[in-house]
XYZ file of C-alpha atoms in Angstrom:
652
model
C -2.676 -6.027 20.513
C -1.604 -8.979 18.846
C -3.758 -10.549 16.054
C -4.588 -14.076 16.103
C -2.123 -15.526 12.830
C -5.109 -16.675 10.843
C -4.528 -17.449 7.230
C -6.014 -14.928 5.039
C -7.574 -14.943 1.485
C -8.164 -18.393 1.233
C -11.734 -18.970 0.448
C -10.940 -22.981 -0.969
C -12.039 -25.968 0.378
C -8.939 -28.831 0.073
C -8.090 -29.212 -3.287
C -10.200 -26.880 -5.292
C -12.432 -23.228 -4.913
C -15.892 -23.365 -4.467
C -17.545 -20.817 -5.431
C -19.422 -18.818 -2.321
C -21.165 -15.851 -1.408
C -19.831 -12.791 0.266
C -21.604 -10.931 3.215
C -23.693 -7.824 3.024
C -21.132 -5.346 4.668
C -22.808 -3.557 7.559
C -24.675 -0.696 7.875
C -22.905 2.680 8.517
C -22.046 3.794 12.159
C -23.751 7.096 12.839
C -21.193 10.438 13.881
C -22.770 9.392 18.062
C -21.082 6.192 18.143
C -17.627 6.632 16.382
C -16.350 8.153 19.382
C -17.043 5.401 21.425
C -15.865 2.814 19.225
C -11.967 1.305 20.332
C -9.614 1.768 18.194
C -8.853 -1.919 17.597
C -12.106 -4.134 18.216
C -12.093 -7.759 18.435
C -13.693 -9.065 15.039
C -17.123 -10.893 16.193
C -17.198 -14.663 15.879
C -18.370 -16.033 12.318
C -21.375 -17.773 12.186
C -21.501 -21.398 10.787
C -22.238 -22.162 7.747
C -24.739 -24.562 6.492
C -23.116 -27.048 4.187
C -23.362 -26.405 0.259
C -25.335 -29.038 -1.938
C -22.323 -29.397 -3.703
C -20.083 -30.139 -0.513
C -23.336 -32.915 0.324
C -22.686 -34.602 -3.244
C -21.093 -37.856 -2.627
C -17.622 -38.037 -3.139
C -14.738 -40.176 -2.614
C -12.543 -38.193 0.036
C -14.978 -35.583 1.426
C -13.414 -32.134 3.724
C -15.349 -30.022 5.210
C -14.721 -26.241 3.888
C -11.856 -24.162 6.308
C -13.346 -20.972 7.764
C -10.733 -18.431 6.587
C -13.184 -16.876 3.621
C -15.517 -15.823 6.900
C -12.138 -14.723 8.821
C -10.918 -12.320 5.499
C -14.474 -10.937 5.348
C -14.057 -10.225 8.662
C -11.051 -8.197 8.208
C -12.475 -6.582 5.577
C -15.001 -5.316 7.312
C -12.954 -3.873 10.686
C -10.771 -2.349 7.790
C -14.178 -0.742 6.707
C -15.386 0.332 10.044
C -12.199 1.822 10.982
C -11.672 4.614 7.718
C -15.234 5.412 8.872
C -14.212 6.112 12.142
C -10.992 7.708 10.605
C -13.788 10.003 8.579
C -15.208 11.027 11.350
C -12.360 12.558 12.587
C -11.202 14.031 9.705
C -14.422 15.530 9.849
C -13.974 17.183 13.370
C -10.378 18.273 11.930
C -11.943 19.781 8.828
C -14.102 21.736 11.463
C -11.309 23.344 12.851
C -9.416 23.944 10.438
C -12.161 26.215 8.792
C -12.205 28.319 12.293
C -8.559 28.668 11.893
C -8.491 29.608 8.198
C -11.196 32.531 9.199
C -8.359 33.396 11.934
C -6.589 33.169 9.449
C -7.935 35.852 7.545
C -8.311 38.530 10.404
C -4.704 37.574 10.309
C -3.796 39.341 7.200
C -6.182 42.022 7.968
C -4.031 43.129 10.557
C -0.787 42.821 8.676
C -2.361 44.993 6.058
C -2.927 47.375 8.203
C 0.234 47.364 10.172
C 1.982 47.639 6.909
C -0.086 50.967 5.897
C 1.027 52.400 9.791
C 4.437 51.404 8.787
C 4.850 53.304 5.226
C 2.846 56.284 7.368
C 5.936 56.162 9.623
C 8.468 55.885 6.674
C 6.378 59.373 4.680
C 6.674 61.185 8.240
C 10.592 60.379 8.766
C 11.373 61.152 4.742
C 9.226 64.593 5.804
C 10.886 65.724 8.915
C 14.561 64.636 6.756
C 14.229 67.068 4.478
C 13.144 69.709 6.899
C 16.532 68.987 8.754
C 18.190 69.176 5.245
C 16.380 72.434 4.529
C 17.181 74.003 8.104
C 20.984 73.479 8.277
C 21.824 73.754 4.575
C 23.423 70.908 3.868
C 25.059 70.496 0.734
C 25.830 67.134 -1.434
C 28.594 66.295 0.038
C 26.195 66.808 3.637
C 23.644 64.490 1.880
C 26.452 61.437 1.177
C 27.995 61.937 4.734
C 24.405 61.349 6.046
C 23.784 58.497 3.581
C 26.891 56.806 4.760
C 26.223 57.347 8.947
C 22.903 55.958 8.336
C 24.632 52.755 6.627
C 27.801 52.752 8.806
C 26.131 54.340 12.829
C 30.009 54.472 13.838
C 30.559 57.503 12.057
C 28.486 59.802 13.413
C 31.292 61.020 15.903
C 33.176 62.449 12.937
C 30.668 63.901 10.950
C 31.915 67.590 12.521
C 35.365 66.949 11.814
C 35.310 66.539 7.950
C 32.894 69.719 7.764
C 35.057 72.252 5.621
C 35.039 75.765 7.578
C 33.293 77.797 4.641
C 30.637 75.628 4.206
C 30.213 75.867 8.713
C 30.068 80.106 7.755
C 27.838 79.245 4.233
C 25.411 76.589 7.362
C 26.275 79.606 9.419
C 24.762 83.163 7.256
C 21.629 80.858 5.916
C 20.334 79.275 8.701
C 19.109 80.057 11.899
C 21.638 79.949 15.017
C 22.610 76.240 16.138
C 21.531 75.377 19.120
C 23.906 75.282 21.932
C 26.501 72.213 21.991
C 25.504 69.124 24.470
C 26.987 68.505 27.214
C 29.426 65.741 27.790
C 26.907 63.272 29.205
C 25.564 63.345 25.370
C 29.151 61.060 24.430
C 27.090 58.189 26.828
C 24.329 58.443 25.212
C 25.830 57.995 21.899
C 27.467 55.229 23.222
C 24.577 53.232 23.927
C 22.374 54.310 20.890
C 25.899 52.726 19.257
C 25.836 49.409 21.188
C 21.774 48.783 20.862
C 22.083 49.958 16.672
C 24.571 47.076 16.799
C 22.219 44.677 18.883
C 19.633 45.760 16.436
C 21.657 45.048 13.511
C 22.984 41.526 14.766
C 18.722 40.895 15.371
C 18.188 41.891 12.356
C 20.353 39.250 10.681
C 18.978 36.405 12.692
C 15.719 37.598 11.767
C 17.053 36.997 8.222
C 18.422 33.592 8.236
C 15.274 32.354 10.100
C 13.384 33.517 7.747
C 15.538 31.832 5.144
C 15.571 28.688 6.937
C 11.408 28.836 6.350
C 11.856 29.704 2.870
C 13.588 26.611 2.812
C 11.212 24.289 4.544
C 8.172 25.899 2.806
C 10.219 25.118 -0.541
C 10.618 21.955 -0.095
C 6.651 21.612 1.286
C 5.613 23.067 -1.951
C 7.541 20.772 -4.018
C 5.986 17.365 -2.093
C 2.707 18.669 -2.028
C -0.027 19.627 -5.106
C -0.566 23.342 -4.792
C -4.093 23.618 -3.364
C -6.759 26.606 -3.839
C -6.287 28.458 -0.908
C -2.141 28.270 -1.085
C -0.397 31.380 -1.973
C 1.912 31.171 -5.161
C 5.685 30.963 -4.929
C 6.107 34.214 -6.883
C 3.730 36.106 -4.974
C 5.711 34.459 -1.770
C 8.982 35.921 -2.955
C 8.300 39.513 -3.718
C 6.171 39.430 -0.392
C 9.310 38.493 1.180
C 11.437 41.061 -0.905
C 9.242 43.533 0.345
C 9.176 42.530 4.277
C 13.435 42.332 3.858
C 13.088 45.837 2.074
C 11.193 46.943 4.974
C 13.034 45.392 7.747
C 16.152 47.169 5.977
C 14.169 50.846 6.250
C 12.788 49.736 9.234
C 16.106 49.604 10.697
C 17.608 53.376 8.668
C 14.707 54.586 10.462
C 15.352 53.557 13.737
C 19.639 54.972 12.982
C 17.867 58.306 11.027
C 15.601 58.439 14.149
C 17.790 57.957 16.865
C 20.393 60.480 14.938
C 18.050 63.138 14.845
C 17.417 62.972 18.259
C 20.560 63.345 19.107
C 21.126 66.003 17.099
C 17.734 68.236 17.427
C 14.605 67.924 19.738
C 12.341 67.952 16.542
C 12.531 64.329 16.291
C 10.693 63.097 19.079
C 8.188 62.546 16.970
C 10.187 60.021 14.754
C 11.687 58.100 17.999
C 8.250 57.077 19.119
C 7.683 55.635 15.655
C 10.763 54.723 15.848
C 9.984 52.862 19.537
C 6.854 51.143 17.859
C 8.803 49.692 14.986
C 11.445 48.111 17.971
C 7.918 46.513 19.168
C 6.973 44.638 16.025
C 10.570 43.509 15.962
C 10.639 42.109 18.927
C 7.039 40.474 18.251
C 8.228 38.674 15.186
C 11.636 37.697 17.025
C 9.083 36.480 20.332
C 7.119 34.485 17.374
C 10.699 32.324 15.958
C 11.549 31.894 19.100
C 8.341 29.917 19.810
C 9.152 28.466 16.357
C 12.597 27.123 17.257
C 10.995 25.657 20.423
C 8.117 24.047 18.767
C 11.293 22.589 16.306
C 13.343 21.817 19.692
C 10.162 19.561 21.273
C 9.108 18.236 17.541
C 12.720 16.894 17.328
C 12.763 15.371 20.976
C 9.293 13.570 20.647
C 10.637 12.249 16.968
C 13.973 11.170 18.785
C 11.430 9.455 21.449
C 9.032 7.865 18.955
C 12.005 5.971 17.319
C 13.161 3.944 20.028
C 9.367 3.155 20.505
C 8.822 1.968 17.439
C 12.697 0.482 16.412
C 11.623 -3.230 18.023
C 8.198 -3.270 15.945
C 9.933 -2.634 12.684
C 12.651 -4.888 13.905
C 9.839 -7.762 14.269
C 8.118 -6.606 10.682
C 11.717 -6.999 9.268
C 11.977 -10.922 10.414
C 8.227 -11.272 9.656
C 9.202 -10.288 5.817
C 11.709 -12.298 5.698
C 10.611 -15.174 6.872
C 7.531 -14.887 4.371
C 9.751 -14.730 1.669
C 11.399 -17.902 2.056
C 9.010 -19.420 3.087
C 6.646 -18.063 -0.558
C 7.874 -21.368 -2.214
C 7.184 -23.697 0.539
C 4.367 -26.524 0.908
C 0.955 -25.707 2.484
C 3.096 -25.189 5.722
C 5.237 -22.288 4.289
C 1.448 -20.592 2.967
C 0.321 -21.085 6.593
C 3.193 -18.937 8.218
C 3.253 -16.573 5.279
C -0.813 -16.050 5.804
C -0.078 -15.490 9.509
C 2.812 -13.059 8.800
C 0.686 -11.090 6.190
C -2.019 -10.509 8.587
C 0.746 -9.179 11.317
C 1.704 -6.729 8.568
C -1.882 -5.490 8.108
C -2.567 -5.385 12.104
C 0.907 -3.267 12.224
C -0.098 -1.010 9.669
C -3.090 -0.285 11.029
C -2.011 0.928 14.656
C 0.443 2.353 12.475
C -2.506 4.601 11.228
C -4.726 5.061 13.953
C -1.710 6.402 16.035
C -0.920 8.885 12.451
C -4.762 9.585 13.342
C -4.453 10.584 17.321
C -1.345 12.497 17.379
C -3.090 14.594 13.958
C -5.972 15.263 15.831
C -4.410 15.985 19.002
C -2.018 18.300 17.284
C -3.310 21.266 15.580
C -0.966 22.351 12.557
C 1.178 20.298 12.013
C 3.836 19.836 8.967
C 2.935 18.929 5.700
C 5.372 16.010 5.283
C 3.029 13.727 7.687
C 0.570 13.842 4.227
C 2.571 12.685 2.153
C 3.614 9.507 4.543
C -0.412 9.054 5.089
C -0.248 8.653 1.121
C 3.406 6.622 0.874
C 1.908 4.048 3.359
C -1.756 3.896 1.623
C -0.631 2.706 -1.403
C 2.530 0.747 -0.654
C -0.432 -1.367 1.573
C -2.697 -1.718 -1.454
C -0.103 -3.118 -3.416
C 1.255 -4.840 -0.730
C -2.720 -6.107 -0.207
C -3.046 -7.018 -3.770
C 0.496 -9.251 -4.207
C -0.787 -11.259 -1.767
C -4.516 -12.007 -2.652
C -2.916 -12.549 -6.550
C -0.496 -15.190 -4.534
C -2.886 -16.849 -2.842
C -5.264 -17.469 -5.436
C -2.368 -18.566 -7.186
C -1.532 -20.845 -4.716
C -4.583 -22.277 -4.712
C -5.030 -22.920 -8.361
C -1.777 -24.630 -8.513
C -3.026 -26.787 -5.544
C -6.202 -27.594 -6.920
C -4.349 -28.349 -10.675
C -1.899 -30.447 -9.057
C -4.600 -33.000 -7.750
C -6.135 -32.543 -10.863
C -2.891 -33.778 -12.364
C -2.138 -37.098 -10.395
C -6.012 -38.871 -10.675
C -5.580 -37.362 -14.815
C -2.456 -39.884 -14.840
C -3.657 -42.587 -12.572
C -7.092 -42.661 -15.565
C -4.386 -42.472 -18.481
C -2.086 -45.096 -16.820
C -5.843 -47.468 -16.179
C -6.443 -46.792 -19.605
C -3.187 -48.252 -20.814
C -3.302 -51.017 -19.094
C -6.860 -51.834 -20.950
C -5.600 -50.831 -24.390
C -2.464 -52.964 -23.828
C -5.058 -56.015 -22.812
C -7.663 -55.397 -25.302
C -4.695 -55.199 -28.290
C -3.209 -59.382 -25.616
C -6.774 -60.002 -26.788
C -7.455 -59.028 -30.397
C -3.775 -60.744 -31.394
C -4.962 -64.217 -30.026
C -8.034 -64.141 -31.291
C -6.633 -63.736 -34.686
C -3.998 -66.033 -34.870
C -5.853 -69.045 -32.674
C -8.113 -71.766 -34.304
C -12.118 -70.759 -34.331
C -14.058 -71.976 -31.172
C -17.953 -71.670 -30.156
C -16.909 -68.309 -28.631
C -15.030 -67.014 -30.780
C -17.471 -64.436 -32.561
C -19.771 -63.443 -28.908
C -15.502 -62.590 -27.761
C -15.210 -60.512 -30.601
C -18.200 -58.945 -30.478
C -17.122 -58.224 -26.200
C -14.218 -57.039 -27.469
C -15.503 -53.966 -29.591
C -18.449 -53.017 -26.908
C -15.478 -52.888 -24.185
C -13.306 -50.534 -26.486
C -16.200 -48.066 -27.954
C -16.711 -48.051 -23.922
C -12.967 -47.122 -23.367
C -13.203 -44.735 -25.943
C -16.359 -42.998 -24.905
C -14.313 -42.533 -21.891
C -11.471 -41.102 -22.841
C -13.450 -38.470 -25.104
C -15.179 -37.660 -21.485
C -12.223 -37.146 -20.058
C -10.678 -34.786 -22.259
C -13.983 -32.845 -22.382
C -13.144 -32.344 -18.335
C -9.381 -31.875 -17.940
C -7.734 -30.621 -21.499
C -4.505 -31.552 -21.239
C -3.372 -28.833 -23.498
C -4.835 -25.616 -20.953
C -3.640 -27.773 -18.290
C -0.233 -27.744 -19.121
C -0.540 -23.402 -20.278
C -1.825 -23.215 -16.923
C 0.873 -24.579 -15.092
C 3.769 -22.574 -16.587
C 1.618 -19.345 -15.961
C 1.125 -20.668 -12.881
C 4.899 -21.276 -12.280
C 6.096 -17.607 -13.562
C 3.185 -16.057 -11.551
C 4.242 -17.764 -8.635
C 7.995 -16.827 -8.864
C 6.990 -12.810 -10.080
C 4.781 -12.697 -7.324
C 7.727 -13.821 -4.773
C 9.227 -10.658 -6.450
C 6.794 -8.238 -5.802
C 6.172 -9.453 -2.264
C 9.588 -9.256 -1.229
C 9.931 -5.504 -3.066
C 6.569 -4.760 -1.460
C 8.172 -5.953 2.041
C 10.989 -3.838 1.549
C 9.479 -0.614 0.808
C 6.473 -0.938 3.501
C 9.869 -1.126 6.248
C 11.732 2.138 4.201
C 7.874 4.199 4.464
C 7.445 2.765 8.156
C 10.980 3.822 9.047
C 10.168 7.120 7.204
C 7.028 7.516 9.102
C 8.725 7.220 12.431
C 11.336 10.223 11.448
C 8.338 12.303 10.504
C 6.570 11.934 13.546
C 4.100 15.151 14.509
C 4.794 16.144 18.518
C 2.475 15.323 20.801
C -0.645 17.558 21.961
C 0.971 19.492 25.482
C 3.440 21.298 23.433
C 1.064 22.394 21.095
C -1.096 23.814 24.346
C 1.784 25.501 25.507
C 2.098 27.023 22.175
C -1.028 28.281 22.253
C -0.464 29.901 25.435
C 2.578 31.774 24.171
C 0.768 33.145 21.082
C -1.744 34.495 23.784
C 0.557 35.783 26.187
C 2.590 37.628 23.442
C -0.490 39.119 21.954
C -2.609 37.860 18.603
C -2.871 41.511 16.768
C 0.786 41.236 15.796
C 1.916 39.960 12.509
C 2.983 36.150 12.637
C 5.237 34.683 9.958
C 4.557 31.037 9.801
C 0.769 31.688 10.402
C -0.134 31.998 6.291
C 2.436 28.112 6.067
C 0.582 26.621 8.829
C -2.473 27.256 7.647
C -1.903 25.913 4.383
C -0.089 22.974 5.314
C -2.630 21.893 7.208
C -5.756 22.790 3.901
C -3.000 20.010 2.090
C -2.826 17.550 4.622
C -6.833 18.069 4.651
C -6.938 17.496 1.293
C -4.246 14.679 1.125
C -6.093 12.704 4.074
C -9.222 12.527 2.124
C -7.653 11.462 -1.070
C -5.765 8.849 0.565
C -8.904 7.150 2.409
C -10.394 7.165 -0.702
C -8.009 5.370 -2.446
C -8.039 3.105 0.157
C -11.581 2.009 -0.396
C -10.711 2.402 -4.207
C -8.107 -0.360 -3.413
C -10.723 -2.564 -0.972
C -13.419 -2.851 -3.835
C -11.006 -3.263 -6.578
C -9.734 -6.327 -4.810
C -13.600 -8.101 -4.307
C -13.679 -7.131 -7.555
C -10.274 -8.954 -8.925
C -10.859 -12.173 -6.462
C -14.375 -12.293 -8.144
C -12.653 -11.988 -11.820
C -10.418 -14.490 -10.915
C -13.159 -17.177 -9.521
C -14.744 -16.691 -12.915
C -11.376 -17.040 -14.619
C -10.449 -20.077 -12.793
C -14.510 -21.715 -13.603
C -14.087 -20.420 -17.752
C -10.859 -22.427 -17.078
C -12.860 -25.807 -16.323
C -15.167 -25.027 -18.809
C -17.823 -23.630 -16.053
C -17.728 -27.593 -13.814
C -18.186 -27.442 -10.518
C -14.838 -29.444 -8.707
C -17.467 -31.775 -6.858
C -19.438 -33.017 -10.322
C -16.166 -32.834 -11.778
C -14.191 -35.295 -8.894
C -17.551 -37.088 -9.426
C -17.189 -37.726 -12.834
C -13.737 -38.779 -12.292
C -14.697 -41.235 -9.806
C -17.357 -42.817 -12.053
C -14.922 -43.334 -15.001
C -11.988 -44.665 -12.299
C -15.076 -47.303 -11.387
C -15.996 -48.296 -14.777
C -12.833 -48.778 -15.791
C -12.308 -50.925 -12.812
C -15.267 -53.045 -14.074
C -13.916 -52.781 -17.258
C -10.981 -54.312 -16.242
C -12.340 -57.243 -14.058
C -14.678 -58.078 -16.666
C -11.671 -58.389 -19.350
C -9.786 -60.402 -16.490
C -12.628 -62.737 -16.686
C -12.929 -63.109 -20.452
C -9.291 -63.290 -20.442
C -9.467 -66.434 -18.408
C -12.745 -67.955 -20.331
C -10.215 -67.479 -23.016
C -7.837 -69.488 -21.304
C -9.897 -72.956 -21.059
C -11.273 -72.581 -24.198
C -8.124 -72.849 -25.630
C -6.825 -76.083 -23.224
C -9.982 -77.213 -24.513
C -8.862 -76.682 -28.607
C -5.840 -77.798 -27.294
C -7.025 -81.255 -26.325
C -9.499 -82.156 -29.388
C -6.771 -81.111 -31.544
C -4.479 -83.538 -29.958
C -7.512 -85.808 -29.910
C -7.831 -85.360 -33.641
C -4.135 -86.158 -34.599
C -4.312 -89.232 -32.624
C -7.134 -90.453 -34.861
C -5.971 -89.356 -38.040
C -4.700 -92.358 -39.081
C -7.926 -94.732 -38.299
C -9.983 -96.427 -40.250
C -13.784 -95.577 -40.064
C -16.352 -97.583 -38.387
C -18.428 -98.604 -41.623
C -15.088 -99.961 -43.129
C -14.182 -101.688 -40.748
C -17.695 -103.421 -40.292
C -17.831 -104.382 -44.056
C -14.442 -105.655 -43.780
C -15.434 -107.840 -40.997
C -18.506 -109.136 -43.040
C -15.934 -109.642 -45.784
C -13.498 -111.964 -43.719
C -16.525 -113.570 -41.940
C -17.875 -114.827 -45.689
C -14.343 -115.720 -46.972
C -13.645 -117.555 -43.675
C -17.340 -119.842 -44.530
C -16.375 -120.077 -48.252
C -13.030 -121.325 -47.206
C -14.483 -123.718 -44.800
C -17.044 -125.277 -46.720
C -14.312 -125.564 -49.537
C -12.173 -127.533 -47.020
C -15.736 -129.371 -46.036
C -15.786 -130.419 -49.594
């Protein structure tokens, strides 16, 4: 199954985040419907959502919301449904484990009965040995010889050679006449018995080695797993193991003594029968150990096959992780590639979990390291999902803040230009001579300055610069830290996948063959590995339940963390939605443009007025040396009178 590369965790319009409600999770399915579901169902096509009133509000550049939030919600729902399926499988497995536990109790009772029978047989053997010693009148030296012969069966033939003649006479006088010497055929029987004893000793040594190996495996399991209420303490197990070894030694000694007594006298027939029973028990133990060896070999072969099958998948995961780490510091294209790789990683992890659940459901009693790997994988998947969600939210915040900073810079540039124009105008007003519209221009300039101050105060309320700088610094540090954490999480996930492949449990076919062999071997015989396997199965069951609970808690934690981040983003922006913020910025920019146009028009009017004033001043300068008209008229009248007087005088 190849998942479609859809960017996950993106719940933002291109330029910021918008608060949207999440869909309610689907109702839980009944247990009868769980087996009919496929392990990897296709997500249903998301229903188109209606546009929010904030998105319908007029803005300079409206952009439609992406459906990535719906895809992310559907992924969460698919994970929840998958966890429910696994819960149903685990419930079925718990029932089977309870049945096996009941059978384990019966097996322990049978083992205790067999031990009691063995103790009775040993008591009878001791009585027979005492009777033999009393009947033959053996002394301290003879008892020492018997002990040595029990330890070393090859010294049986040298018994008579080491007895002194005086002791033989005393024994003959104190005891009834001995039986007739055995025929020469007894030597062949003794040789056969000696060979049989050697074989039993070698088999006993092999059994001891195998028991030690089982103890090592159990120690590893107990070190890696917490102790459950159904498990046996380690000290008690050590005491039981020592008792078992002592019983094996006594069994071997009993076999040797019974064989020697059967060769010496006919009264040892009963003890030989008990030895045959003990030999049957040892053979049953050997058969069980052989079955365990076969299971181990089959599990190794299965693990090798799974490694070969999964190697290509692990390599692809490694390549995807390296690409995602490299692309994490890039632009929006890099964020899309990282989201696709994260989606592929999640799909890969879910496939591995499904395969592990199938193999555990098919196999009855498996080893406990699988539960540890499952727990580690769930923890690492949880860490990876948290890191991805943090990185995506931080990226969205950084993109929104960058766009906001661009608009803020543009507005600040416009405000600086307006302030410079106002400063020039005020300087010209102070230096130039007074005209007719000087007072009106001063009022208008004062009004424009007040308007610019109001716009600046609104701009500071919308986006405080100090908070913006702090957010940029913190977001940069968080991006670097998340990139490092992502690389570390990818490496640990890869290691966990490799370890999971290494510890893959055997297939169900081998388990069925083992169960058939156990049925043929007989259910009443004691099993060395029954207690260990049942304890490990109980521990696996508990740890799987804990892992599922942790996964559900991780999903809840992710949802809560994302909601908290959205609320923090809103608080950082003084709880103003991005659409309203953009509307305010667009209104401020329009008002600033209008004021700029008004200032330019007023500047043109002022230049015209200044030109008129300059022309008037030039005219005034030209008329500065001229005589007023009244004086000119007076002078003209006076000149006329003088001329008239002069003419009259001339006439006279």
